[in-house]
Amino acid sequence: MARYLITGIAGFIGSTLAHALVKQGHEVAGIDNLSTGSLDNLADIRHQISFEQMDLQDVAGVKSACGGIDFILHQGAVASVPRSVKDPLGSHESNVNGTLNLLIAARDAKVRRIVYAASSSAYGDQPTQPKQEDMPPLPLSPYAVQKLTCEYYIQSFFLAYGLEGICLRYFNIFGPRQAADSPYSGVIAQFTYKMMARETPTIFGDGLTSRDFNYVDNAVSANLQACLAPSAVATGRVFNIGTGKSHTLNEVYFAIAGHLGFTGKPNYGPPREGDIKHSLADINRATKELGYQPKAGFHEGLGKTVAWYLAEREKSPVAVVQR
Ligand code: UD2
């Protein structure tokens, strides 16, 4: 049994990690400023974890939260490309300053390892597909720059202080508990939420934009494997956490519409600022060095996700995941 600190524990990926670790009998502590996360995501395990509402930039609070921790799973972030385009300074403060504060606290508390939620956005419009970790990054949005900056910080904290770190470049993670009602929510959550309300979602661009959509359970496995990986790979190395398959926005739209019996044709709008056209992961490095395998495929994951939103609506018919 180990002691885990999850940042952003009330968010969609953080709370899914917390459920998995509690199930395995680990000790779980979490922090979250509840800016986008919700304690509803932790309701059924709330008595089995310790939780503090805290911003990542809180120097004294984060220092205290790192005491006695073996592994940090760092999910806390303002996780949105368009939000970073709208407010680059605000998202920088959370994503970069917050991470640096956490790294200093982790170093001082002699935490064994930090596993970081990095982002596929680091590749930007790198024309070659699939994306491999040794390609030079070409970040387009402030968010991508922030996520990439933190990878470099993690590498430097290994080199300068010996703090073990692994960066997991998430490729468009989706699944149950992903907030759905904000314009900054992930596309699968937004499309599902709108179609359930019998509103027609808008596809930004021509619908041929593609992403390597990865079900959240695969990201959870990657985090657990990253904690167990030998020290030789925890030197700040970067790993793609995708599936190796991509789907266009048109495919996503019609797959969700099929699940919900929604017959409206999509609205098409201009492409979103800061967006990448195509994103597809080469997962060989993660497979070889972490033992990562994306067990849940896109369609299986999508089915479970849509079922979850429908079940939430049954519980609270007025509002699905109001956050
Ligand atoms: C980026 C990262 C992802 C993760 C995420 C965090 C890339 C390739 N991926 O995801 O790894 O870090 O940020 O939030 O950079 N869209 C519509 N209609 C809508 C909403 C979105 O067409 O109503 C489009 C959007 O323009 C984009 C695609 O859907 O082309 C995916 O958007 P997203 O916000 O779900 O995720 P993305 O790719 O910015």
PDB file of C-alpha atoms and ligand atoms in Angstrom, residues 79-81 119-121 143 170-172 185-187 190-191 202-204 209 211 249 272 275-276 279, ligand 1:
ATOM      1  CA  ALA A  79      -7.360  22.031 -19.056  1.00  0.00           C
ATOM      2  CA  SER A  80      -8.598  23.878 -22.096  1.00  0.00           C
ATOM      3  CA  VAL A  81      -7.037  25.208 -25.282  1.00  0.00           C
ATOM      4  CA  SER A 119      -0.766  16.948 -23.227  1.00  0.00           C
ATOM      5  CA  SER A 120      -0.653  15.860 -26.852  1.00  0.00           C
ATOM      6  CA  SER A 121      -1.146  19.551 -27.668  1.00  0.00           C
ATOM      7  CA  TYR A 143      -2.159  25.852 -23.116  1.00  0.00           C
ATOM      8  CA  TYR A 170      -2.689  12.477 -22.759  1.00  0.00           C
ATOM      9  CA  PHE A 171      -4.439  12.329 -26.117  1.00  0.00           C
ATOM     10  CA  ASN A 172      -8.013  13.650 -25.711  1.00  0.00           C
ATOM     11  CA  SER A 185     -15.659  21.131 -21.878  1.00  0.00           C
ATOM     12  CA  GLY A 186     -14.251  18.337 -24.049  1.00  0.00           C
ATOM     13  CA  VAL A 187     -16.036  17.779 -27.330  1.00  0.00           C
ATOM     14  CA  GLN A 190     -20.415  18.760 -24.976  1.00  0.00           C
ATOM     15  CA  PHE A 191     -21.918  16.908 -27.940  1.00  0.00           C
ATOM     16  CA  THR A 202     -21.626  22.816 -33.684  1.00  0.00           C
ATOM     17  CA  ILE A 203     -18.612  21.203 -35.278  1.00  0.00           C
ATOM     18  CA  PHE A 204     -15.789  23.732 -35.545  1.00  0.00           C
ATOM     19  CA  THR A 209     -10.498  17.373 -37.819  1.00  0.00           C
ATOM     20  CA  ARG A 211      -8.289  13.223 -32.590  1.00  0.00           C
ATOM     21  CA  LEU A 249     -15.392  15.029 -35.454  1.00  0.00           C
ATOM     22  CA  ARG A 272     -11.444  27.155 -33.330  1.00  0.00           C
ATOM     23  CA  ASP A 275      -6.718  24.141 -32.734  1.00  0.00           C
ATOM     24  CA  ILE A 276      -4.631  21.408 -34.285  1.00  0.00           C
ATOM     25  CA  SER A 279      -3.713  14.270 -33.630  1.00  0.00           C
TER      26      SER A 279
HETATM   27  C1  UD2 B   1      -6.529  19.401 -26.159  1.00  0.00           C
HETATM   28  C2  UD2 B   1      -5.457  18.313 -26.248  1.00  0.00           C
HETATM   29  C3  UD2 B   1      -5.795  17.176 -25.270  1.00  0.00           C
HETATM   30  C4  UD2 B   1      -6.007  17.705 -23.858  1.00  0.00           C
HETATM   31  C5  UD2 B   1      -7.108  18.755 -23.933  1.00  0.00           C
HETATM   32  C6  UD2 B   1      -7.401  19.403 -22.591  1.00  0.00           C
HETATM   33  C7  UD2 B   1      -4.818  18.357 -28.615  1.00  0.00           C
HETATM   34  C8  UD2 B   1      -4.736  17.590 -29.877  1.00  0.00           C
HETATM   35  N1  UD2 B   1      -5.417  17.733 -27.592  1.00  0.00           N
HETATM   36  O1  UD2 B   1      -7.709  18.843 -26.617  1.00  0.00           O
HETATM   37  O2  UD2 B   1      -4.720  16.256 -25.285  1.00  0.00           O
HETATM   38  O3  UD2 B   1      -4.831  18.245 -23.335  1.00  0.00           O
HETATM   39  O4  UD2 B   1      -6.712  19.811 -24.831  1.00  0.00           O
HETATM   40  O5  UD2 B   1      -8.586  20.093 -22.642  1.00  0.00           O
HETATM   41  O6  UD2 B   1      -4.345  19.489 -28.513  1.00  0.00           O
HETATM   42  N2  UD2 B   1     -14.994  21.032 -30.953  1.00  0.00           N
HETATM   43  C9  UD2 B   1     -16.110  21.207 -31.769  1.00  0.00           C
HETATM   44  N3  UD2 B   1     -17.277  21.606 -31.183  1.00  0.00           N
HETATM   45  C10 UD2 B   1     -17.372  21.830 -29.837  1.00  0.00           C
HETATM   46  C11 UD2 B   1     -16.228  21.638 -29.024  1.00  0.00           C
HETATM   47  C12 UD2 B   1     -15.044  21.238 -29.629  1.00  0.00           C
HETATM   48  O7  UD2 B   1     -16.055  21.005 -32.980  1.00  0.00           O
HETATM   49  O8  UD2 B   1     -18.472  22.197 -29.379  1.00  0.00           O
HETATM   50  C13 UD2 B   1     -13.747  20.594 -31.602  1.00  0.00           C
HETATM   51  C14 UD2 B   1     -12.547  21.476 -31.281  1.00  0.00           C
HETATM   52  O9  UD2 B   1     -12.513  22.630 -32.083  1.00  0.00           O
HETATM   53  C15 UD2 B   1     -11.417  20.502 -31.554  1.00  0.00           C
HETATM   54  C16 UD2 B   1     -12.001  19.121 -31.152  1.00  0.00           C
HETATM   55  O10 UD2 B   1     -13.418  19.312 -31.102  1.00  0.00           O
HETATM   56  O11 UD2 B   1     -11.104  20.485 -32.919  1.00  0.00           O
HETATM   57  C17 UD2 B   1     -11.549  18.646 -29.797  1.00  0.00           C
HETATM   58  O12 UD2 B   1     -11.705  19.715 -28.876  1.00  0.00           O
HETATM   59  P1  UD2 B   1     -11.556  19.502 -27.302  1.00  0.00           P
HETATM   60  O13 UD2 B   1     -11.733  20.841 -26.664  1.00  0.00           O
HETATM   61  O14 UD2 B   1     -12.401  18.390 -26.853  1.00  0.00           O
HETATM   62  O15 UD2 B   1     -10.060  18.983 -27.143  1.00  0.00           O
HETATM   63  P2  UD2 B   1      -8.651  19.516 -27.736  1.00  0.00           P
HETATM   64  O16 UD2 B   1      -8.385  18.806 -29.013  1.00  0.00           O
HETATM   65  O17 UD2 B   1      -8.555  20.991 -27.668  1.00  0.00           O
END
